[in-house]
Amino acid sequence: MHKVAAELTSLLGSEQVLWEPEHLATYGFDGTPVLYSEAGCVVLPKTTAEVVQVVRYAAQNKVPVVARGSGTGLSGGSVPVEGCIVLCLAQMDRVLELDLKNLTIHVESGVITQKIAELADEAGLLYPPDPGSMKISTIGGNVAENSGGLRGLKYGVTRNYVMGLEVVLANGEIAFFGNKCVKDVAGYSMKDVFIGSEGTLGIITQVLLRLVPKPQTKKTLLATFSQMDAAAETVSAIIAAKIIPCTLEFLDRITVKCVEEYAHLGLPLNAEAILLMETDGHPSVVDAEAAQMAEIARTHGAMAVQLAGSAEEATQLATARRAAFSALARVSPTTILEDATVPRSELANMIRFIQQTAARYELTVGTFGHFGDGNLHPTFLTNEKNTDEMGRVEKAMTEIFDQAVKLGGTITGEHGVGLAKKSFLPKAIGDSSLQLMRQLKRSWDPDNVLNPHKIFD
Ligand SMILES: Cc1cc2nc3c(=O)[nH]c(=O)nc-3n(C[C@H](O)[C@H](O)[C@H](O)COP(=O)(O)OP(=O)(O)OC[C@H]3O[C@@H](n4cnc5c(N)ncnc54)[C@H](O)[C@@H]3O)c2cc1C
């Protein structure tokens, strides 16, 4: 047994420390293709006190600690640094309080996001952030990545719902940042520094979240277009009409074809773009907005607009978007789901650029994503064993991220930087931001113990 594993076993007991090769192999990767590395051991704490023990041990012995939730990350954030301790929070999964007076829920960081959504729903409330992985990802991982989902346009992302965080700092101290107050401007907003910090500044052990009243009703529409620009202009016109849909999602031609072959929904294969649109709220407002969105789509040249007449039909229409990733993933051995964001006004330009770049490098790329908030997922259908093709994927990706930044956008709207996007970060945020981030990391984690070499070196 590895020395670190042996010492942690004597601290925590053998059930909570894994070191056998088959376990280390399982924890060697996350949802990001190609990246793999082996930890020295994996620790499964059940309490904050145990997290403190592990972090103190790591600090004293200068052993890197990589926090992990469910390992669904798409930028390599929880991929081990060689020989590190993987600190997997999945067993810290207690719901501590559902407060119906303050509309908050307080949970441990290993709680699965879907469980929070279900508990809120049972209480007539809504926890809006809905990452595609919510059935398996943890809330700690969502906070560490500031994850978003289909409802981001209207309701915002994880950050907009975090009211408080319990964090174990690099020196093993426990801190709680935030409270249940709607207003609090006492000092810096420390919790916000930890949101999106990808495990590099502290280990999140508890999360206090804001819930909102559940909308009374929802309407779902699907519009198909023979031209990308018509779909993009429809989106601009909907927003200009002062409608903020709760969902405004997009699929390109390649994605439509893959979804149709996979789910047989009757989608038109000659469509250049499909928009899934949803509006929620008071029934009279929802009816009016749905009718208005259908009209806007038609006047902008939609080939067809389907309005769901029942909950079953709505689910059927939404399947086109929900199935996009699975449908693309079955086409080739390696699926690289990328994440680039541009201002809404540049969406058509960006999609055209992705398609032209894919053609130039002879690659298959299906693009889908959140049209309402400019967040696109160009998805490379490739084979990691084909080194020539992987070289072309790398070049195409670099050009796509460069173009996103040129258009006033960013290299990631959801998946974070981790290992996968580290090299693109300086161009995206500039020297001053990078310097400040480095200074913060150095002062809070001087020995570089927490998730070293992630986000930046
Ligand atoms: C099919 C699929 C669909 C997805 N859809 C979306 C989507 O719609 N939107 C989106 O934003 N993302 C999406 N993702 C990406 C991913 O699910 C999210 O980033 C998610 O928040 C990761 O949660 P996790 O528990 O799996 O965290 P992990 O993957 O285990 O960790 C992610 C990062 O957070 C850190 N971390 C984890 N837990 C803690 C903690 N308690 N304290 C400190 N740091 C911690 C890790 O070190 C790592 O850097 C998707 C992934 C897949 C596979």
Tab-separated table of C-alpha atoms and ligand atoms in Angstrom, residues 29-32 65-79 87-90 108-113 130-134 136-150 157-158 166-168 194 197-207 321-322 325-326 337 339 368 370 375 377 412-416 418 451 454-455, ligand 1:
chain	number	residue	atom	x	y	z
A	29	PHE	CA	-10.752	10.349	-15.284
A	30	ASP	CA	-13.859	12.512	-15.448
A	31	GLY	CA	-16.236	13.114	-18.371
A	32	THR	CA	-13.480	14.648	-20.530
A	65	VAL	CA	-5.669	17.112	-2.978
A	66	VAL	CA	-8.117	16.885	-5.888
A	67	ALA	CA	-11.767	17.379	-4.881
A	68	ARG	CA	-14.297	15.261	-6.718
A	69	GLY	CA	-18.080	15.049	-6.828
A	70	SER	CA	-19.471	12.621	-9.410
A	71	GLY	CA	-16.663	13.085	-11.939
A	72	THR	CA	-18.964	14.298	-14.750
A	73	GLY	CA	-16.835	17.382	-15.413
A	74	LEU	CA	-15.992	18.173	-19.018
A	75	SER	CA	-12.714	20.058	-18.603
A	76	GLY	CA	-10.645	17.570	-16.595
A	77	GLY	CA	-11.107	19.400	-13.260
A	78	SER	CA	-11.320	16.262	-11.137
A	79	VAL	CA	-8.736	14.254	-13.095
A	87	LEU	CA	-11.151	13.676	-2.020
A	88	CYS	CA	-14.509	12.405	-3.240
A	89	LEU	CA	-17.430	14.172	-1.503
A	90	ALA	CA	-20.127	11.830	-2.852
A	108	GLU	CA	-24.042	18.759	2.034
A	109	SER	CA	-21.969	19.094	-1.112
A	110	GLY	CA	-22.343	15.458	-2.247
A	111	VAL	CA	-26.128	15.745	-2.730
A	112	ILE	CA	-27.150	15.005	-6.321
A	113	THR	CA	-28.616	18.092	-8.046
A	130	ASP	CA	-30.619	22.336	-14.584
A	131	PRO	CA	-27.302	21.134	-16.050
A	132	GLY	CA	-27.775	18.247	-18.475
A	133	SER	CA	-25.921	16.046	-15.980
A	134	MET	CA	-28.182	16.922	-13.024
A	136	ILE	CA	-25.728	12.381	-11.563
A	137	SER	CA	-23.690	15.495	-10.775
A	138	THR	CA	-23.274	16.779	-7.208
A	139	ILE	CA	-24.206	20.250	-6.003
A	140	GLY	CA	-20.590	20.716	-4.817
A	141	GLY	CA	-19.397	20.051	-8.380
A	142	ASN	CA	-22.070	22.425	-9.738
A	143	VAL	CA	-20.888	25.194	-7.396
A	144	ALA	CA	-17.205	24.523	-8.126
A	145	GLU	CA	-17.933	24.819	-11.883
A	146	ASN	CA	-20.733	27.419	-11.604
A	147	SER	CA	-22.802	25.116	-13.806
A	148	GLY	CA	-25.743	26.243	-15.884
A	149	GLY	CA	-28.421	24.592	-17.935
A	150	LEU	CA	-31.340	25.036	-20.279
A	157	VAL	CA	-26.901	29.748	-13.295
A	158	THR	CA	-25.780	28.082	-10.050
A	166	GLU	CA	-19.183	25.975	4.117
A	167	VAL	CA	-15.608	25.593	2.909
A	168	VAL	CA	-12.555	23.800	4.271
A	194	PHE	CA	-15.314	30.003	-4.369
A	197	SER	CA	-13.018	28.001	-8.421
A	198	GLU	CA	-12.866	24.340	-9.563
A	199	GLY	CA	-11.483	22.962	-6.317
A	200	THR	CA	-8.384	25.199	-6.382
A	201	LEU	CA	-9.206	27.459	-3.397
A	202	GLY	CA	-11.085	25.291	-0.905
A	203	ILE	CA	-13.183	22.170	-0.424
A	204	ILE	CA	-16.912	22.970	-0.434
A	205	THR	CA	-18.619	20.842	2.220
A	206	GLN	CA	-22.067	22.483	2.552
A	207	VAL	CA	-24.217	24.631	0.284
A	321	ARG	CA	-32.862	18.821	-27.495
A	322	ARG	CA	-32.466	16.607	-24.428
A	325	PHE	CA	-25.643	14.716	-26.669
A	326	SER	CA	-26.557	11.013	-26.476
A	337	LEU	CA	-18.312	18.126	-26.244
A	339	ASP	CA	-18.283	24.841	-24.985
A	368	PHE	CA	-26.269	22.450	-30.374
A	370	HIS	CA	-28.344	27.482	-25.556
A	375	ASN	CA	-23.630	29.278	-25.259
A	377	HIS	CA	-21.626	23.193	-27.808
A	412	THR	CA	-16.313	28.402	-21.725
A	413	GLY	CA	-19.817	29.272	-20.602
A	414	GLU	CA	-20.418	26.130	-18.562
A	415	HIS	CA	-17.711	23.502	-18.380
A	416	GLY	CA	-14.895	25.463	-16.756
A	418	GLY	CA	-9.707	22.607	-15.662
A	451	ASN	CA	-6.070	20.903	-7.258
A	454	LYS	CA	-5.804	23.265	-12.896
A	455	ILE	CA	-7.141	26.500	-14.483
B	1	LIG	C1	-23.739	14.323	-20.202
B	1	LIG	C2	-23.221	15.555	-19.529
B	1	LIG	C3	-23.983	16.716	-19.584
B	1	LIG	C4	-23.521	17.868	-18.971
B	1	LIG	N1	-24.289	18.988	-19.036
B	1	LIG	C5	-23.878	20.118	-18.427
B	1	LIG	C6	-24.677	21.298	-18.504
B	1	LIG	O1	-25.749	21.315	-19.080
B	1	LIG	N2	-24.209	22.404	-17.882
B	1	LIG	C7	-23.011	22.419	-17.207
B	1	LIG	O2	-22.656	23.470	-16.656
B	1	LIG	N3	-22.239	21.316	-17.136
B	1	LIG	C8	-22.636	20.178	-17.724
B	1	LIG	N4	-21.858	19.047	-17.647
B	1	LIG	C9	-20.561	19.106	-16.936
B	1	LIG	C10	-20.595	18.645	-15.462
B	1	LIG	O3	-21.648	17.746	-15.250
B	1	LIG	C11	-20.696	19.813	-14.488
B	1	LIG	O4	-19.506	20.565	-14.536
B	1	LIG	C12	-20.967	19.392	-13.038
B	1	LIG	O5	-21.192	20.537	-12.256
B	1	LIG	C13	-19.837	18.586	-12.409
B	1	LIG	O6	-20.316	18.043	-11.195
B	1	LIG	P1	-19.581	16.767	-10.551
B	1	LIG	O7	-20.221	16.506	-9.245
B	1	LIG	O8	-19.581	15.659	-11.503
B	1	LIG	O9	-18.130	17.366	-10.334
B	1	LIG	P2	-16.662	16.778	-10.759
B	1	LIG	O10	-16.674	16.488	-12.197
B	1	LIG	O11	-16.374	15.640	-9.847
B	1	LIG	O12	-15.787	18.007	-10.410
B	1	LIG	C14	-15.823	19.174	-11.177
B	1	LIG	C15	-14.857	20.220	-10.603
B	1	LIG	O13	-15.337	20.659	-9.343
B	1	LIG	C16	-14.392	20.390	-8.324
B	1	LIG	N5	-15.175	19.948	-7.178
B	1	LIG	C17	-16.109	18.953	-7.149
B	1	LIG	N6	-16.682	18.889	-5.943
B	1	LIG	C18	-16.101	19.854	-5.184
B	1	LIG	C19	-16.243	20.290	-3.831
B	1	LIG	N7	-17.130	19.723	-3.030
B	1	LIG	N8	-15.459	21.306	-3.390
B	1	LIG	C20	-14.571	21.910	-4.202
B	1	LIG	N9	-14.382	21.536	-5.482
B	1	LIG	C21	-15.131	20.530	-5.967
B	1	LIG	C22	-13.451	19.347	-8.886
B	1	LIG	O14	-12.156	19.427	-8.321
B	1	LIG	C23	-13.453	19.714	-10.360
B	1	LIG	O15	-12.542	20.766	-10.582
B	1	LIG	C24	-22.286	17.873	-18.272
B	1	LIG	C25	-21.530	16.694	-18.206
B	1	LIG	C26	-21.993	15.553	-18.825
B	1	LIG	C27	-21.163	14.311	-18.720
